[in-house]
XYZ file of N, CA and C in Angstrom:
612
model
N 37.279 20.430 103.188
C 36.607 20.409 101.897
C 36.359 21.809 101.363
N 35.942 22.700 102.279
C 35.701 24.077 101.859
C 36.974 24.716 101.341
N 38.086 24.440 102.046
C 39.370 24.997 101.589
C 39.762 24.437 100.228
N 39.477 23.147 100.043
C 39.793 22.513 98.763
C 38.966 23.120 97.644
N 37.675 23.367 97.949
C 36.803 23.981 96.945
C 37.257 25.386 96.608
N 37.610 26.146 97.661
C 38.097 27.513 97.435
C 39.373 27.510 96.598
N 40.267 26.566 96.924
C 41.513 26.463 96.154
C 41.248 26.106 94.718
N 40.296 25.226 94.496
C 39.934 24.822 93.131
C 39.338 25.977 92.355
N 38.495 26.761 93.014
C 37.872 27.937 92.371
C 38.925 28.966 92.012
N 39.840 29.190 92.947
C 40.918 30.153 92.680
C 41.804 29.688 91.529
N 42.093 28.402 91.507
C 42.930 27.861 90.435
C 42.257 28.030 89.080
N 40.957 27.744 89.021
C 40.205 27.905 87.776
C 40.164 29.367 87.345
N 40.002 30.249 88.356
C 39.960 31.676 88.050
C 41.305 32.164 87.509
N 42.401 31.655 88.121
C 43.739 32.023 87.650
C 43.976 31.516 86.229
N 43.510 30.290 85.977
C 43.667 29.734 84.638
C 42.886 30.551 83.604
N 41.674 30.953 84.018
C 40.844 31.770 83.122
C 41.488 33.127 82.868
N 42.025 33.732 83.932
C 42.697 35.036 83.790
C 43.939 34.916 82.918
N 44.695 33.841 83.102
C 45.899 33.624 82.288
C 45.548 33.439 80.816
N 44.474 32.700 80.566
C 44.037 32.461 79.194
C 43.636 33.764 78.512
N 42.882 34.604 79.248
C 42.480 35.902 78.707
C 43.685 36.796 78.435
N 44.670 36.751 79.365
C 45.869 37.566 79.214
C 46.684 37.125 77.998
N 46.802 35.796 77.806
C 47.531 35.262 76.648
C 46.855 35.667 75.347
N 45.517 35.577 75.310
C 44.765 35.975 74.119
C 44.942 37.459 73.820
N 44.937 38.260 74.900
C 45.117 39.708 74.741
C 46.492 40.032 74.195
N 47.530 39.372 74.728
C 48.893 39.599 74.250
C 49.050 39.148 72.810
N 48.405 38.024 72.485
C 48.467 37.529 71.105
C 47.848 38.504 70.133
N 46.736 39.101 70.523
C 46.073 40.080 69.656
C 46.901 41.346 69.508
N 47.576 41.758 70.577
C 48.375 42.987 70.538
C 49.599 42.826 69.644
N 50.085 41.580 69.479
C 51.256 41.360 68.631
C 50.943 41.561 67.159
N 49.702 41.309 66.772
C 49.318 41.419 65.370
C 48.965 42.855 65.024
N 49.455 43.366 63.922
C 49.095 44.714 63.510
C 47.599 44.828 63.258
N 47.039 45.953 63.575
C 45.612 46.168 63.378
C 45.281 46.476 61.938
N 43.989 46.673 61.709
C 43.533 46.969 60.351
C 44.103 48.292 59.848
N 44.321 49.212 60.780
C 44.876 50.510 60.378
C 46.259 50.367 59.762
N 47.081 49.492 60.349
C 48.429 49.264 59.827
C 48.358 48.606 58.458
N 47.486 47.609 58.318
C 47.343 46.921 57.035
C 46.827 47.864 55.952
N 45.886 48.729 56.325
C 45.353 49.716 55.367
C 46.438 50.698 54.946
N 47.283 51.072 55.913
C 48.377 51.987 55.612
C 49.344 51.358 54.610
N 49.711 50.094 54.836
C 50.631 49.408 53.933
C 50.018 49.252 52.539
N 48.723 48.925 52.497
C 48.038 48.755 51.216
C 47.968 50.077 50.458
N 47.629 51.152 51.176
C 47.530 52.474 50.548
C 48.889 52.959 50.065
N 49.930 52.716 50.864
C 51.282 53.108 50.479
C 51.725 52.383 49.224
N 51.432 51.083 49.164
C 51.792 50.295 47.980
C 51.084 50.821 46.744
N 49.787 51.130 46.870
C 49.024 51.646 45.735
C 49.576 52.989 45.273
N 49.896 53.867 46.226
C 50.438 55.181 45.870
C 51.791 55.067 45.168
N 52.623 54.161 45.656
C 53.951 54.007 45.051
C 53.853 53.413 43.648
N 52.922 52.492 43.452
C 52.714 51.927 42.115
C 52.226 53.008 41.154
N 51.341 53.887 41.638
C 50.864 55.003 40.813
C 52.006 55.949 40.453
N 52.862 56.236 41.426
C 54.008 57.111 41.165
C 54.961 56.487 40.140
N 55.161 55.184 40.244
C 56.013 54.484 39.287
C 55.409 54.542 37.884
N 54.092 54.388 37.808
C 53.407 54.462 36.511
C 53.512 55.859 35.910
N 53.394 56.885 36.744
C 53.530 58.272 36.276
C 54.939 58.514 35.734
N 55.935 58.005 36.448
C 57.329 58.163 36.008
C 57.545 57.486 34.654
N 56.990 56.298 34.479
C 57.130 55.589 33.198
C 56.445 56.357 32.065
N 55.284 56.932 32.363
C 54.573 57.721 31.345
C 55.370 58.956 30.938
N 55.976 59.614 31.925
C 56.802 60.792 31.628
C 58.001 60.410 30.767
N 58.609 59.270 31.102
C 59.749 58.800 30.317
C 59.325 58.473 28.882
N 58.172 57.840 28.729
C 57.678 57.506 27.387
C 57.393 58.758 26.561
N 56.882 59.800 27.214
C 56.625 61.073 26.522
C 57.934 61.668 26.007
N 58.946 61.678 26.885
C 60.253 62.214 26.485
C 60.856 61.420 25.334
N 60.780 60.098 25.428
C 61.337 59.246 24.374
C 60.615 59.478 23.049
N 59.288 59.572 23.097
C 58.495 59.767 21.866
C 58.800 61.108 21.222
N 58.787 62.175 22.024
C 59.016 63.521 21.492
C 60.398 63.639 20.872
N 61.399 63.167 21.595
C 62.771 63.305 21.093
C 63.048 62.384 19.905
N 62.374 61.250 19.858
C 62.525 60.359 18.693
C 61.960 61.025 17.441
N 60.808 61.685 17.603
C 60.206 62.409 16.462
C 61.118 63.543 16.007
N 61.652 64.292 16.991
C 62.553 65.412 16.661
C 63.797 64.905 15.945
N 64.363 63.795 16.429
C 65.549 63.230 15.783
C 65.260 62.783 14.355
N 64.091 62.176 14.165
C 63.715 61.729 12.814
C 63.609 62.906 11.862
N 62.946 63.957 12.315
C 62.796 65.154 11.483
C 64.143 65.829 11.252
N 64.940 65.900 12.310
C 66.240 66.566 12.225
C 67.171 65.848 11.245
N 67.162 64.520 11.304
C 68.042 63.751 10.431
C 67.543 63.761 8.987
N 66.235 63.588 8.797
C 65.687 63.497 7.436
C 65.668 64.837 6.705
N 65.301 65.892 7.414
C 65.198 67.200 6.766
C 66.419 68.086 7.010
N 67.059 67.876 8.159
C 68.144 68.776 8.541
C 69.395 68.632 7.706
N 69.658 67.429 7.208
C 70.882 67.213 6.433
C 70.896 68.075 5.168
N 69.765 68.103 4.487
C 69.676 68.935 3.278
C 69.774 70.414 3.598
N 69.171 70.835 4.689
C 69.219 72.252 5.076
C 70.623 72.672 5.482
N 71.325 71.753 6.182
C 72.694 72.072 6.602
C 73.597 72.254 5.387
N 73.368 71.451 4.353
C 74.158 71.600 3.126
C 73.924 72.958 2.479
N 72.669 73.442 2.544
C 72.338 74.755 1.985
C 72.724 75.891 2.924
N 72.585 75.643 4.240
C 72.887 76.680 5.243
C 73.874 76.112 6.278
N 75.145 76.077 5.962
C 76.147 75.509 6.890
C 76.235 76.258 8.207
N 75.670 77.449 8.273
C 75.736 78.255 9.484
C 74.974 77.603 10.646
N 73.990 76.736 10.313
C 73.195 76.116 11.377
C 73.758 74.754 11.809
N 74.948 74.429 11.326
C 75.541 73.121 11.640
C 75.762 72.940 13.138
N 76.391 73.929 13.769
C 76.710 73.797 15.197
C 75.452 73.743 16.069
N 74.475 74.640 15.871
C 73.238 74.521 16.655
C 72.523 73.185 16.441
N 72.569 72.659 15.203
C 71.931 71.377 14.921
C 72.626 70.239 15.661
N 73.956 70.297 15.727
C 74.713 69.258 16.448
C 74.385 69.294 17.942
N 74.301 70.515 18.490
C 73.957 70.664 19.914
C 72.572 70.094 20.188
N 71.627 70.387 19.311
C 70.266 69.893 19.490
C 70.199 68.373 19.331
N 71.009 67.851 18.405
C 71.070 66.405 18.197
C 71.589 65.696 19.445
N 72.674 66.232 20.021
C 73.247 65.669 21.245
C 72.235 65.753 22.396
N 71.491 66.863 22.437
C 70.469 67.045 23.483
C 69.407 65.966 23.394
N 68.912 65.733 22.206
C 67.861 64.715 22.023
C 68.360 63.316 22.368
N 69.559 62.999 21.927
C 70.121 61.677 22.213
C 70.340 61.473 23.715
N 70.877 62.498 24.373
C 71.123 62.398 25.817
C 69.813 62.261 26.585
N 68.809 63.013 26.177
C 67.494 62.937 26.827
C 66.900 61.543 26.697
N 66.993 60.971 25.500
C 66.459 59.628 25.270
C 67.195 58.594 26.114
N 68.516 58.731 26.209
C 69.317 57.776 26.989
C 68.884 57.780 28.449
N 68.758 58.961 29.056
C 68.379 59.037 30.467
C 66.925 58.616 30.684
N 66.058 58.897 29.724
C 64.660 58.458 29.836
C 64.571 56.937 29.782
N 65.366 56.315 28.914
C 65.387 54.851 28.826
C 65.961 54.242 30.105
N 67.020 54.858 30.639
C 67.614 54.361 31.885
C 66.614 54.381 33.037
N 65.729 55.387 33.036
C 64.744 55.484 34.117
C 63.694 54.384 34.054
N 63.478 53.807 32.872
C 62.477 52.743 32.727
C 63.105 51.358 32.661
N 64.427 51.292 32.614
C 65.103 50.000 32.489
C 64.974 49.208 33.783
N 64.427 47.997 33.717
C 64.265 47.192 34.936
C 65.601 46.682 35.469
N 65.648 46.509 36.786
C 66.843 45.973 37.428
C 66.497 44.661 38.112
N 67.343 43.663 37.924
C 67.091 42.355 38.509
C 68.251 41.939 39.397
N 67.917 41.208 40.447
C 68.944 40.590 41.282
C 69.138 39.153 40.787
N 69.822 38.345 41.561
C 70.100 36.971 41.123
C 68.842 36.123 41.037
N 67.802 36.502 41.781
C 66.558 35.741 41.752
C 66.613 34.447 42.535
N 67.588 34.333 43.444
C 67.732 33.125 44.246
C 67.910 33.476 45.713
N 67.503 32.571 46.571
C 67.734 32.710 48.006
C 68.062 31.331 48.577
N 68.655 31.319 49.748
C 69.024 30.062 50.396
C 68.124 29.811 51.600
N 68.172 28.591 52.089
C 67.393 28.237 53.281
C 67.848 29.065 54.480
N 69.141 29.349 54.507
C 69.689 30.172 55.594
C 69.126 31.590 55.549
N 68.934 32.125 54.327
C 68.348 33.459 54.190
C 66.947 33.512 54.788
N 66.184 32.432 54.593
C 64.823 32.375 55.131
C 64.844 32.301 56.649
N 65.715 31.435 57.194
C 65.800 31.290 58.655
C 66.296 32.581 59.309
N 67.163 33.302 58.613
C 67.681 34.572 59.146
C 66.804 35.773 58.772
N 65.728 35.501 58.008
C 64.756 36.533 57.608
C 65.418 37.665 56.828
N 66.309 37.285 55.911
C 67.051 38.294 55.146
C 66.429 38.613 53.796
N 65.644 37.677 53.257
C 65.137 37.841 51.898
C 63.679 38.311 51.916
N 63.350 39.213 50.981
C 61.977 39.704 50.829
C 61.283 38.871 49.751
N 60.388 37.989 50.168
C 59.719 37.081 49.246
C 58.565 37.733 48.493
N 58.280 38.990 48.792
C 57.190 39.689 48.118
C 57.649 40.363 46.829
N 58.965 40.398 46.590
C 59.505 41.004 45.376
C 59.986 39.904 44.439
N 59.460 39.897 43.209
C 59.738 38.801 42.275
C 61.224 38.659 41.954
N 61.973 39.759 42.038
C 63.384 39.717 41.708
C 64.203 38.855 42.654
N 63.610 38.487 43.801
C 64.333 37.675 44.773
C 64.045 36.175 44.648
N 63.098 35.796 43.755
C 62.754 34.374 43.700
C 62.486 33.844 42.290
N 62.636 34.653 41.247
C 62.226 34.202 39.918
C 63.086 33.050 39.376
N 64.239 32.810 39.965
C 65.084 31.685 39.524
C 64.954 30.461 40.434
N 64.015 30.524 41.387
C 63.839 29.417 42.325
C 62.797 28.434 41.807
N 62.890 27.193 42.301
C 61.877 26.190 41.989
C 60.599 26.477 42.770
N 59.472 26.029 42.218
C 58.177 26.281 42.835
C 58.103 25.723 44.258
N 58.626 24.525 44.458
C 58.566 23.888 45.773
C 59.354 24.686 46.814
N 60.524 25.190 46.428
C 61.350 25.976 47.354
C 60.669 27.291 47.709
N 60.073 27.914 46.698
C 59.393 29.189 46.955
C 58.163 28.975 47.843
N 57.412 27.921 47.571
C 56.222 27.628 48.372
C 56.596 27.375 49.824
N 57.678 26.614 50.028
C 58.141 26.367 51.397
C 58.526 27.670 52.090
N 59.253 28.524 51.377
C 59.717 29.787 51.957
C 58.544 30.691 52.324
N 57.542 30.742 51.451
C 56.375 31.592 51.726
C 55.608 31.081 52.939
N 55.480 29.764 53.056
C 54.797 29.198 54.219
C 55.561 29.503 55.508
N 56.893 29.454 55.425
C 57.705 29.827 56.589
C 57.476 31.284 56.963
N 57.389 32.138 55.962
C 57.154 33.556 56.210
C 55.769 33.787 56.803
N 54.767 33.102 56.260
C 53.394 33.264 56.741
C 53.228 32.763 58.172
N 54.034 31.796 58.569
C 53.959 31.261 59.932
C 54.564 32.207 60.956
N 55.344 33.161 60.479
C 56.009 34.131 61.359
C 55.468 35.520 61.034
N 54.589 36.028 61.890
C 53.943 37.317 61.624
C 54.950 38.457 61.529
N 55.964 38.408 62.380
C 56.978 39.466 62.343
C 57.728 39.469 61.012
N 58.060 38.273 60.528
C 58.757 38.145 59.246
C 57.856 38.613 58.105
N 56.573 38.269 58.177
C 55.621 38.657 57.130
C 55.515 40.170 57.010
N 55.287 40.836 58.134
C 55.135 42.290 58.093
C 56.461 42.995 57.850
N 57.539 42.376 58.290
C 58.859 42.929 57.972
C 59.102 42.884 56.471
N 58.666 41.789 55.820
C 58.803 41.672 54.365
C 57.973 42.731 53.651
N 56.785 42.995 54.163
C 55.925 44.025 53.567
C 56.577 45.402 53.672
N 57.191 45.661 54.821
C 57.872 46.946 55.011
C 59.077 47.060 54.091
N 59.848 45.971 53.977
C 61.004 45.973 53.087
C 60.578 46.167 51.630
N 59.451 45.561 51.268
C 58.945 45.692 49.906
C 58.611 47.151 49.606
N 57.991 47.833 50.575
C 57.673 49.255 50.396
C 58.951 50.082 50.251
N 59.932 49.757 51.075
C 61.198 50.503 51.039
C 61.906 50.305 49.699
N 61.965 49.049 49.234
C 62.635 48.742 47.967
C 61.945 49.438 46.803
N 60.618 49.408 46.808
C 59.860 50.067 45.751
C 60.104 51.574 45.775
N 60.178 52.137 46.982
C 60.466 53.560 47.109
C 61.835 53.932 46.563
N 62.828 53.074 46.811
C 64.174 53.333 46.289
C 64.200 53.294 44.765
N 63.458 52.342 44.179
C 63.387 52.235 42.721
C 62.727 53.478 42.125
N 61.634 53.910 42.747
C 60.925 55.097 42.258
C 61.800 56.335 42.376
N 62.530 56.435 43.483
C 63.436 57.565 43.678
C 64.481 57.630 42.572
N 65.045 56.473 42.223
C 66.043 56.418 41.152
C 65.428 56.808 39.811
N 64.197 56.366 39.574
C 63.496 56.716 38.332
C 63.341 58.226 38.205
N 62.887 58.872 39.272
C 62.640 60.309 39.230
C 63.941 61.111 39.147
N 65.015 60.587 39.728
C 66.311 61.266 39.602
C 66.772 61.283 38.146
N 66.651 60.125 37.481
C 67.047 60.037 36.075
C 66.129 60.860 35.186
N 64.837 60.869 35.521
C 63.889 61.688 34.757
C 64.193 63.173 34.910
N 64.546 63.561 36.124
C 64.892 64.969 36.362
C 66.099 65.375 35.517
N 67.092 64.488 35.439
C 68.272 64.758 34.604
C 67.861 64.873 33.138
N 66.979 63.952 32.696
C 66.534 63.957 31.301
C 65.798 65.246 30.957
N 64.888 65.666 31.830
C 64.138 66.902 31.582
C 65.054 68.126 31.630
N 66.024 68.103 32.547
C 66.966 69.227 32.647
C 67.820 69.332 31.383
N 68.315 68.184 30.903
C 69.105 68.178 29.667
C 68.285 68.702 28.499
N 67.048 68.236 28.398
C 66.186 68.656 27.288
C 65.906 70.157 27.344
N 65.624 70.666 28.546
C 65.318 72.080 28.702
C 66.535 72.951 28.368
N 67.695 72.612 28.967
C 68.905 73.404 28.730
C 69.353 73.288 27.276
N 69.312 72.077 26.744
C 69.721 71.872 25.348
C 68.835 72.601 24.365
N 67.527 72.617 24.632
C 66.587 73.315 23.753
C 66.849 74.823 23.755
N 67.061 75.372 24.966
C 67.351 76.805 25.087
C 68.680 77.150 24.432
N 69.712 76.341 24.716
C 71.057 76.604 24.195
C 71.095 76.518 22.669
N 70.488 75.474 22.120
C 70.497 75.324 20.656
C 69.703 76.431 19.972
N 68.615 76.884 20.608
C 67.821 77.987 20.041
C 68.621 79.287 20.044
N 69.324 79.540 21.162
C 70.151 80.744 21.242
C 71.291 80.694 20.231
N 71.924 79.539 20.125
C 73.016 79.389 19.148
C 72.512 79.581 17.722
N 71.348 79.042 17.441
C 70.768 79.200 16.107
C 70.528 80.679 15.800
N 69.962 81.388 16.793
C 69.687 82.818 16.594
C 70.990 83.597 16.410
N 71.983 83.288 17.229
C 73.272 83.996 17.146
C 73.937 83.755 15.801
N 74.001 82.490 15.379
C 74.692 82.146 14.129
C 73.947 82.713 12.920
N 72.634 82.735 12.961
C 71.859 83.253 11.824
C 71.987 84.782 11.737
N 71.942 85.442 12.894
C 71.924 86.914 12.916
C 73.302 87.535 12.802
N 74.318 86.887 13.424
C 75.614 87.553 13.515
C 76.746 86.881 12.737
N 76.504 85.677 12.221
C 77.559 85.006 11.472
C 77.169 85.013 10.004
N 78.102 85.441 9.210
C 77.835 85.502 7.773
C 77.897 84.106 7.144
């Protein structure tokens, strides 16, 4: 009887130890608050950067639109009176148009097909946190997919990481186009000013 009692106590102790170990492993699999805070902060920072890029693009578009309006409305009459400024005016016109084009490209949204398949969900290929991947899906299909993602912690956090990466790529493309737009505007402004000075001073 004593041996049976000892065996029973040991068995209960092993079961208790196993239960604690399973709970500990389960907790270790889930990212801590620090990881979640990092993802949240990164998302907020990237959204702010995207907003800054859009504001810069809007400034460029507004300024160059005003310059084009003034150049077209007032410049035509001046060119008729002073044909010497024709070439600098054309250069400046091309500069403004090119700047506006690249600024608009930086703010132009990009969309994917907006659909995913059941196989994509099972293979964890689609990021359900980005609207461009599901806007053409039915509500029931999207709800099912999100529940599948929520049931799999690895898939959920993988989607969050992919969302950060995708947003970063979009922001990078925005800033590349903005850099081109600002460079064109700067070089074009300098070049047209120099041409204007040269043609006015040295060309009869």
